[in-house]
């Protein structure tokens, strides 16, 4: 039978410090940096316009700072997190602390799950839904690629990334940041870099700036080329981005006639998304 530890003056101080840090402790292995700025949380919630849909998935809700502003928009909100402590807080204490957020017509569901491996059809069937969140930096790129796989159901995607990643996604051709992620996202979505967020609005503060973006699905998001071939062309080209396409795409064993096309004199960052689609079609026709 254990003995009860005698309290000392430090206990009260330690409890106070723990409480000040918030109801959920950020975990380094999950890449958590909890947003604590209410105004920025409200701005992120407003990035989803929700014109033709009501269903929303928030990835990595943490302490629910963004969550309550999404609920105020009367969303059918699913908060998804891998952190058991966060899930417990959102289910038990969060509704008691923010009762006004639950007065609208929306719904709220909390799921302990990994978005990267989760079957979203179990939530909304074939209905449309948006995605937002303060994304863990260590999996943010993977979240984007998963979103692209689900693009038929996702008209909008917004959220916070490491600033360099957000800029890369939204960069136009000709810029140094323009690359694989830029082309593949912009093939299906209009990409907007919205604003920069400083480290001091997080607990704990990250060592880098953050950036908030919005992706809006194009009215016509069906590709006029072979999607898998496009992915292969883009990735192969940017893996040797300093070389011209004539050199970086040697593995495609193209005909001499096609290799004389002037497009092969260019480097990959000089090609717009439509140029990559046109190039993919030329390669497909050449290899038939």
mmCIF file of C-alpha atoms in Angstrom:
data_model
loop_
_atom_site.group_PDB
_atom_site.id
_atom_site.type_symbol
_atom_site.label_atom_id
_atom_site.label_comp_id
_atom_site.label_asym_id
_atom_site.label_seq_id
_atom_site.Cartn_x
_atom_site.Cartn_y
_atom_site.Cartn_z
ATOM 1 C CA UNK A 1 0.000 0.000 0.000
ATOM 2 C CA UNK A 2 1.515 3.328 -1.067
ATOM 3 C CA UNK A 3 1.987 6.274 1.212
ATOM 4 C CA UNK A 4 0.438 9.663 0.477
ATOM 5 C CA UNK A 5 3.018 12.269 -0.487
ATOM 6 C CA UNK A 6 3.082 15.261 1.784
ATOM 7 C CA UNK A 7 2.203 18.489 -0.030
ATOM 8 C CA UNK A 8 4.611 21.385 0.025
ATOM 9 C CA UNK A 9 4.501 25.003 -1.125
ATOM 10 C CA UNK A 10 5.865 24.026 -4.513
ATOM 11 C CA UNK A 11 2.831 21.865 -5.336
ATOM 12 C CA UNK A 12 0.455 24.796 -5.631
ATOM 13 C CA UNK A 13 2.928 26.711 -7.792
ATOM 14 C CA UNK A 14 3.535 23.682 -10.044
ATOM 15 C CA UNK A 15 -0.215 23.157 -10.470
ATOM 16 C CA UNK A 16 -0.691 26.822 -11.347
ATOM 17 C CA UNK A 17 2.084 26.691 -13.942
ATOM 18 C CA UNK A 18 0.614 23.511 -15.441
ATOM 19 C CA UNK A 19 -2.847 25.097 -15.628
ATOM 20 C CA UNK A 20 -1.456 28.217 -17.304
ATOM 21 C CA UNK A 21 0.009 26.058 -20.045
ATOM 22 C CA UNK A 22 -3.473 24.880 -20.958
ATOM 23 C CA UNK A 23 -5.658 21.799 -20.536
ATOM 24 C CA UNK A 24 -3.623 19.660 -22.955
ATOM 25 C CA UNK A 25 0.145 19.342 -23.020
ATOM 26 C CA UNK A 26 1.814 19.712 -26.434
ATOM 27 C CA UNK A 27 3.709 16.574 -27.430
ATOM 28 C CA UNK A 28 6.886 16.862 -29.428
ATOM 29 C CA UNK A 29 6.571 13.436 -31.063
ATOM 30 C CA UNK A 30 3.230 14.535 -32.567
ATOM 31 C CA UNK A 31 4.701 17.809 -33.807
ATOM 32 C CA UNK A 32 2.203 19.801 -31.733
ATOM 33 C CA UNK A 33 2.348 23.584 -31.416
ATOM 34 C CA UNK A 34 -0.943 24.821 -29.989
ATOM 35 C CA UNK A 35 -2.308 28.086 -31.336
ATOM 36 C CA UNK A 36 -3.246 30.472 -28.530
ATOM 37 C CA UNK A 37 -4.165 33.620 -30.485
ATOM 38 C CA UNK A 38 -7.951 33.972 -30.714
ATOM 39 C CA UNK A 39 -7.917 36.460 -33.602
ATOM 40 C CA UNK A 40 -5.751 34.227 -35.789
ATOM 41 C CA UNK A 41 -7.970 31.241 -34.972
ATOM 42 C CA UNK A 42 -11.008 33.254 -36.095
ATOM 43 C CA UNK A 43 -9.234 34.272 -39.307
ATOM 44 C CA UNK A 44 -8.355 30.656 -40.118
ATOM 45 C CA UNK A 45 -11.955 29.562 -39.526
ATOM 46 C CA UNK A 46 -13.088 32.229 -41.989
ATOM 47 C CA UNK A 47 -10.782 30.939 -44.736
ATOM 48 C CA UNK A 48 -13.320 28.216 -45.500
ATOM 49 C CA UNK A 49 -16.097 29.939 -47.440
ATOM 50 C CA UNK A 50 -18.412 26.879 -47.259
ATOM 51 C CA UNK A 51 -20.643 28.068 -50.097
ATOM 52 C CA UNK A 52 -21.914 24.660 -51.206
ATOM 53 C CA UNK A 53 -21.174 22.359 -48.298
ATOM 54 C CA UNK A 54 -21.447 22.175 -44.521
ATOM 55 C CA UNK A 55 -19.218 19.218 -43.595
ATOM 56 C CA UNK A 56 -15.738 20.035 -42.265
ATOM 57 C CA UNK A 57 -12.827 18.001 -40.921
ATOM 58 C CA UNK A 58 -10.424 19.772 -38.592
ATOM 59 C CA UNK A 59 -7.090 17.960 -38.379
ATOM 60 C CA UNK A 60 -5.160 18.343 -35.143
ATOM 61 C CA UNK A 61 -7.623 20.383 -33.035
ATOM 62 C CA UNK A 62 -5.428 20.300 -29.925
ATOM 63 C CA UNK A 63 -7.071 22.522 -27.317
ATOM 64 C CA UNK A 64 -9.941 23.578 -29.580
ATOM 65 C CA UNK A 65 -8.939 27.206 -30.152
ATOM 66 C CA UNK A 66 -9.847 26.960 -33.846
ATOM 67 C CA UNK A 67 -12.598 24.405 -33.203
ATOM 68 C CA UNK A 68 -14.968 26.791 -31.462
ATOM 69 C CA UNK A 69 -14.853 29.288 -34.344
ATOM 70 C CA UNK A 70 -15.638 26.528 -36.831
ATOM 71 C CA UNK A 71 -18.628 25.512 -34.702
ATOM 72 C CA UNK A 72 -19.893 29.097 -34.656
ATOM 73 C CA UNK A 73 -20.209 28.801 -38.451
ATOM 74 C CA UNK A 74 -22.787 26.015 -37.985
ATOM 75 C CA UNK A 75 -20.554 23.395 -39.568
ATOM 76 C CA UNK A 76 -21.015 19.656 -39.308
ATOM 77 C CA UNK A 77 -17.594 19.448 -37.753
ATOM 78 C CA UNK A 78 -15.418 16.407 -37.175
ATOM 79 C CA UNK A 79 -12.336 17.094 -35.047
ATOM 80 C CA UNK A 80 -9.687 14.436 -35.708
ATOM 81 C CA UNK A 81 -6.578 13.964 -33.600
ATOM 82 C CA UNK A 82 -4.107 11.240 -32.607
ATOM 83 C CA UNK A 83 -3.640 12.726 -29.134
ATOM 84 C CA UNK A 84 -5.755 10.856 -26.572
ATOM 85 C CA UNK A 85 -5.418 13.725 -24.093
ATOM 86 C CA UNK A 86 -6.806 16.169 -26.652
ATOM 87 C CA UNK A 87 -9.679 13.820 -27.527
ATOM 88 C CA UNK A 88 -10.643 13.477 -23.868
ATOM 89 C CA UNK A 89 -10.588 17.235 -23.341
ATOM 90 C CA UNK A 90 -12.667 17.974 -26.466
ATOM 91 C CA UNK A 91 -15.280 15.402 -25.486
ATOM 92 C CA UNK A 92 -15.555 16.245 -21.798
ATOM 93 C CA UNK A 93 -14.409 19.760 -20.874
ATOM 94 C CA UNK A 94 -14.521 21.711 -24.132
ATOM 95 C CA UNK A 95 -18.359 21.705 -24.469
ATOM 96 C CA UNK A 96 -18.676 22.970 -20.893
ATOM 97 C CA UNK A 97 -16.131 25.750 -21.392
ATOM 98 C CA UNK A 98 -17.559 26.993 -24.719
ATOM 99 C CA UNK A 99 -21.343 26.480 -24.564
ATOM 100 C CA UNK A 100 -22.104 29.276 -27.075
ATOM 101 C CA UNK A 101 -20.246 27.368 -29.786
ATOM 102 C CA UNK A 102 -22.872 24.617 -29.523
ATOM 103 C CA UNK A 103 -25.956 26.830 -29.855
ATOM 104 C CA UNK A 104 -26.070 26.721 -33.679
ATOM 105 C CA UNK A 105 -27.435 24.202 -36.143
ATOM 106 C CA UNK A 106 -24.185 22.332 -36.732
ATOM 107 C CA UNK A 107 -22.979 19.047 -35.297
ATOM 108 C CA UNK A 108 -19.746 18.125 -33.526
ATOM 109 C CA UNK A 109 -17.936 14.805 -33.468
ATOM 110 C CA UNK A 110 -14.496 13.994 -32.055
ATOM 111 C CA UNK A 111 -12.485 11.113 -33.480
ATOM 112 C CA UNK A 112 -9.178 9.694 -32.301
ATOM 113 C CA UNK A 113 -7.636 8.748 -35.637
ATOM 114 C CA UNK A 114 -4.825 9.340 -38.103
ATOM 115 C CA UNK A 115 -6.205 11.283 -41.077
ATOM 116 C CA UNK A 116 -3.564 9.800 -43.364
ATOM 117 C CA UNK A 117 -4.988 6.303 -42.812
ATOM 118 C CA UNK A 118 -8.628 7.131 -42.165
ATOM 119 C CA UNK A 119 -11.520 6.213 -44.473
ATOM 120 C CA UNK A 120 -13.419 9.514 -44.749
ATOM 121 C CA UNK A 121 -16.357 7.815 -46.475
ATOM 122 C CA UNK A 122 -17.381 6.534 -43.042
ATOM 123 C CA UNK A 123 -18.037 10.143 -42.008
ATOM 124 C CA UNK A 124 -19.836 11.813 -44.901
ATOM 125 C CA UNK A 125 -20.457 9.084 -47.468
ATOM 126 C CA UNK A 126 -20.053 10.713 -50.880
ATOM 127 C CA UNK A 127 -20.944 14.231 -49.647
ATOM 128 C CA UNK A 128 -18.612 17.188 -50.123
ATOM 129 C CA UNK A 129 -16.476 18.374 -47.202
ATOM 130 C CA UNK A 130 -13.785 20.932 -46.429
ATOM 131 C CA UNK A 131 -10.560 20.422 -44.503
ATOM 132 C CA UNK A 132 -8.762 22.870 -42.247
ATOM 133 C CA UNK A 133 -6.447 22.886 -39.258
ATOM 134 C CA UNK A 134 -3.214 23.910 -37.663
ATOM 135 C CA UNK A 135 -1.394 21.013 -39.285
ATOM 136 C CA UNK A 136 1.531 19.209 -37.635
ATOM 137 C CA UNK A 137 4.532 20.289 -39.717
ATOM 138 C CA UNK A 138 6.025 16.804 -39.847
ATOM 139 C CA UNK A 139 3.076 15.385 -41.832
ATOM 140 C CA UNK A 140 1.667 18.482 -43.555
ATOM 141 C CA UNK A 141 2.889 17.523 -47.033
ATOM 142 C CA UNK A 142 1.406 14.036 -46.644
ATOM 143 C CA UNK A 143 -1.915 15.614 -45.665
ATOM 144 C CA UNK A 144 -1.881 17.598 -48.922
ATOM 145 C CA UNK A 145 -1.245 14.485 -51.020
ATOM 146 C CA UNK A 146 -4.069 12.657 -49.213
ATOM 147 C CA UNK A 147 -6.312 15.635 -49.937
ATOM 148 C CA UNK A 148 -5.446 15.381 -53.639
ATOM 149 C CA UNK A 149 -6.528 11.730 -53.626
ATOM 150 C CA UNK A 150 -9.893 12.833 -52.194
ATOM 151 C CA UNK A 151 -10.285 15.919 -54.407
ATOM 152 C CA UNK A 152 -13.618 14.756 -55.854
ATOM 153 C CA UNK A 153 -15.141 15.446 -52.426
ATOM 154 C CA UNK A 154 -13.036 18.404 -51.271
ATOM 155 C CA UNK A 155 -13.980 21.776 -52.785
ATOM 156 C CA UNK A 156 -11.912 23.709 -50.232
ATOM 157 C CA UNK A 157 -8.829 23.114 -48.128
ATOM 158 C CA UNK A 158 -7.195 25.644 -45.833
ATOM 159 C CA UNK A 159 -4.916 25.767 -42.849
ATOM 160 C CA UNK A 160 -1.577 26.544 -41.313
ATOM 161 C CA UNK A 161 1.740 25.123 -42.493
ATOM 162 C CA UNK A 162 5.372 25.915 -41.997
ATOM 163 C CA UNK A 163 5.729 29.132 -43.994
ATOM 164 C CA UNK A 164 8.135 27.688 -46.571
ATOM 165 C CA UNK A 165 5.779 24.780 -47.310
ATOM 166 C CA UNK A 166 2.761 27.064 -47.703
ATOM 167 C CA UNK A 167 4.740 29.306 -50.058
ATOM 168 C CA UNK A 168 5.914 26.306 -52.057
ATOM 169 C CA UNK A 169 2.347 25.092 -52.564
ATOM 170 C CA UNK A 170 1.189 28.512 -53.776
ATOM 171 C CA UNK A 171 4.260 29.575 -55.803
ATOM 172 C CA UNK A 172 3.854 30.367 -59.512
ATOM 173 C CA UNK A 173 6.184 29.105 -62.213
ATOM 174 C CA UNK A 174 9.486 30.930 -62.457
ATOM 175 C CA UNK A 175 10.011 31.231 -58.706
ATOM 176 C CA UNK A 176 12.624 29.374 -56.682
ATOM 177 C CA UNK A 177 9.963 27.813 -54.452
ATOM 178 C CA UNK A 178 8.002 26.415 -57.414
ATOM 179 C CA UNK A 179 8.273 22.630 -57.493
ATOM 180 C CA UNK A 180 6.553 19.251 -57.401
ATOM 181 C CA UNK A 181 4.008 20.240 -54.755
ATOM 182 C CA UNK A 182 3.182 23.492 -56.568
ATOM 183 C CA UNK A 183 2.422 21.787 -59.883
ATOM 184 C CA UNK A 184 0.454 18.838 -58.533
ATOM 185 C CA UNK A 185 -1.726 20.973 -56.243
ATOM 186 C CA UNK A 186 -2.295 23.726 -58.805
ATOM 187 C CA UNK A 187 -3.321 21.184 -61.430
ATOM 188 C CA UNK A 188 -6.568 20.800 -59.479
ATOM 189 C CA UNK A 189 -6.850 23.821 -57.152
ATOM 190 C CA UNK A 190 -6.449 27.592 -57.150
ATOM 191 C CA UNK A 191 -3.850 28.266 -54.441
ATOM 192 C CA UNK A 192 -3.709 31.420 -52.312
ATOM 193 C CA UNK A 193 -1.122 32.314 -49.685
ATOM 194 C CA UNK A 194 -3.181 34.347 -47.196
ATOM 195 C CA UNK A 195 -1.001 35.518 -44.305
ATOM 196 C CA UNK A 196 2.072 34.833 -42.181
ATOM 197 C CA UNK A 197 1.920 33.847 -38.495
ATOM 198 C CA UNK A 198 4.722 34.553 -36.025
ATOM 199 C CA UNK A 199 6.038 31.857 -33.636
ATOM 200 C CA UNK A 200 5.033 33.666 -30.430
ATOM 201 C CA UNK A 201 1.311 32.892 -30.892
ATOM 202 C CA UNK A 202 1.947 29.192 -30.261
ATOM 203 C CA UNK A 203 2.619 27.089 -27.172
ATOM 204 C CA UNK A 204 5.346 25.980 -27.434
ATOM 205 C CA UNK A 205 6.563 28.435 -30.115
ATOM 206 C CA UNK A 206 8.065 26.732 -33.189
ATOM 207 C CA UNK A 207 11.467 27.823 -34.459
ATOM 208 C CA UNK A 208 9.998 28.968 -37.790
ATOM 209 C CA UNK A 209 7.256 31.226 -39.112
ATOM 210 C CA UNK A 210 3.966 29.730 -40.231
ATOM 211 C CA UNK A 211 1.795 30.489 -43.243
ATOM 212 C CA UNK A 212 -1.942 30.138 -43.826
ATOM 213 C CA UNK A 213 -3.231 29.196 -47.274
ATOM 214 C CA UNK A 214 -6.481 28.383 -49.017
ATOM 215 C CA UNK A 215 -6.983 25.948 -51.893
ATOM 216 C CA UNK A 216 -10.168 26.246 -53.944
ATOM 217 C CA UNK A 217 -10.958 23.416 -56.332
ATOM 218 C CA UNK A 218 -11.116 24.442 -59.977
ATOM 219 C CA UNK A 219 -14.486 24.337 -61.731
ATOM 220 C CA UNK A 220 -12.975 21.866 -64.193
ATOM 221 C CA UNK A 221 -10.532 19.746 -62.206
ATOM 222 C CA UNK A 222 -10.425 16.786 -64.566
ATOM 223 C CA UNK A 223 -6.984 16.461 -66.168
ATOM 224 C CA UNK A 224 -6.676 16.289 -69.939
ATOM 225 C CA UNK A 225 -3.746 13.905 -69.600
ATOM 226 C CA UNK A 226 -2.739 10.649 -67.901
ATOM 227 C CA UNK A 227 -2.590 11.564 -64.187
ATOM 228 C CA UNK A 228 0.001 8.977 -63.186
ATOM 229 C CA UNK A 229 2.229 9.933 -66.108
ATOM 230 C CA UNK A 230 1.934 13.605 -65.152
ATOM 231 C CA UNK A 231 3.065 12.793 -61.614
ATOM 232 C CA UNK A 232 6.022 10.846 -62.991
ATOM 233 C CA UNK A 233 7.026 13.617 -65.425
ATOM 234 C CA UNK A 234 6.808 16.340 -62.768
ATOM 235 C CA UNK A 235 8.702 14.395 -60.116
ATOM 236 C CA UNK A 236 11.437 13.278 -62.529
ATOM 237 C CA UNK A 237 11.891 16.794 -63.899
ATOM 238 C CA UNK A 238 12.170 18.492 -60.508
ATOM 239 C CA UNK A 239 14.495 15.843 -59.097
ATOM 240 C CA UNK A 240 17.111 17.487 -61.325
ATOM 241 C CA UNK A 241 15.629 20.963 -61.427
ATOM 242 C CA UNK A 242 18.827 22.717 -62.515
ATOM 243 C CA UNK A 243 18.987 20.696 -65.716
ATOM 244 C CA UNK A 244 16.970 21.237 -68.875
ATOM 245 C CA UNK A 245 14.140 18.796 -69.501
ATOM 246 C CA UNK A 246 16.179 17.239 -72.294
ATOM 247 C CA UNK A 247 18.641 16.011 -69.666
ATOM 248 C CA UNK A 248 16.375 15.441 -66.675
ATOM 249 C CA UNK A 249 13.859 13.333 -68.644
ATOM 250 C CA UNK A 250 16.389 10.992 -70.279
ATOM 251 C CA UNK A 251 14.871 7.981 -68.525
ATOM 252 C CA UNK A 252 11.727 8.321 -70.669
ATOM 253 C CA UNK A 253 13.575 7.045 -73.801
ATOM 254 C CA UNK A 254 11.867 9.546 -76.075
ATOM 255 C CA UNK A 255 12.176 9.708 -79.835
ATOM 256 C CA UNK A 256 14.776 12.035 -81.357
ATOM 257 C CA UNK A 257 11.968 13.937 -83.029
ATOM 258 C CA UNK A 258 10.237 14.757 -79.744
ATOM 259 C CA UNK A 259 13.491 15.575 -77.982
ATOM 260 C CA UNK A 260 14.028 18.383 -80.506
ATOM 261 C CA UNK A 261 10.856 20.110 -79.300
ATOM 262 C CA UNK A 262 11.772 23.546 -77.876
ATOM 263 C CA UNK A 263 10.051 22.718 -74.584
ATOM 264 C CA UNK A 264 13.000 20.441 -73.785
ATOM 265 C CA UNK A 265 15.305 23.480 -73.752
ATOM 266 C CA UNK A 266 13.556 24.702 -70.608
ATOM 267 C CA UNK A 267 14.124 23.905 -66.951
ATOM 268 C CA UNK A 268 11.128 22.570 -64.969
ATOM 269 C CA UNK A 269 10.483 25.772 -62.988
ATOM 270 C CA UNK A 270 9.884 27.580 -66.296
ATOM 271 C CA UNK A 271 6.836 25.428 -67.119
ATOM 272 C CA UNK A 272 3.342 26.385 -65.971
ATOM 273 C CA UNK A 273 0.897 23.656 -64.970
ATOM 274 C CA UNK A 274 -0.699 23.689 -68.426
ATOM 275 C CA UNK A 275 2.753 23.279 -69.979
ATOM 276 C CA UNK A 276 3.367 20.159 -67.893
ATOM 277 C CA UNK A 277 0.011 18.753 -68.987
ATOM 278 C CA UNK A 278 0.860 19.453 -72.632
ATOM 279 C CA UNK A 279 4.298 17.862 -72.186
ATOM 280 C CA UNK A 280 2.723 14.785 -70.584
ATOM 281 C CA UNK A 281 0.428 14.373 -73.587
ATOM 282 C CA UNK A 282 3.365 14.705 -75.994
ATOM 283 C CA UNK A 283 5.274 12.026 -74.086
ATOM 284 C CA UNK A 284 2.215 9.748 -74.005
ATOM 285 C CA UNK A 285 1.734 10.083 -77.782
ATOM 286 C CA UNK A 286 5.444 9.549 -78.416
ATOM 287 C CA UNK A 287 5.593 6.310 -76.447
ATOM 288 C CA UNK A 288 2.445 4.682 -77.863
#
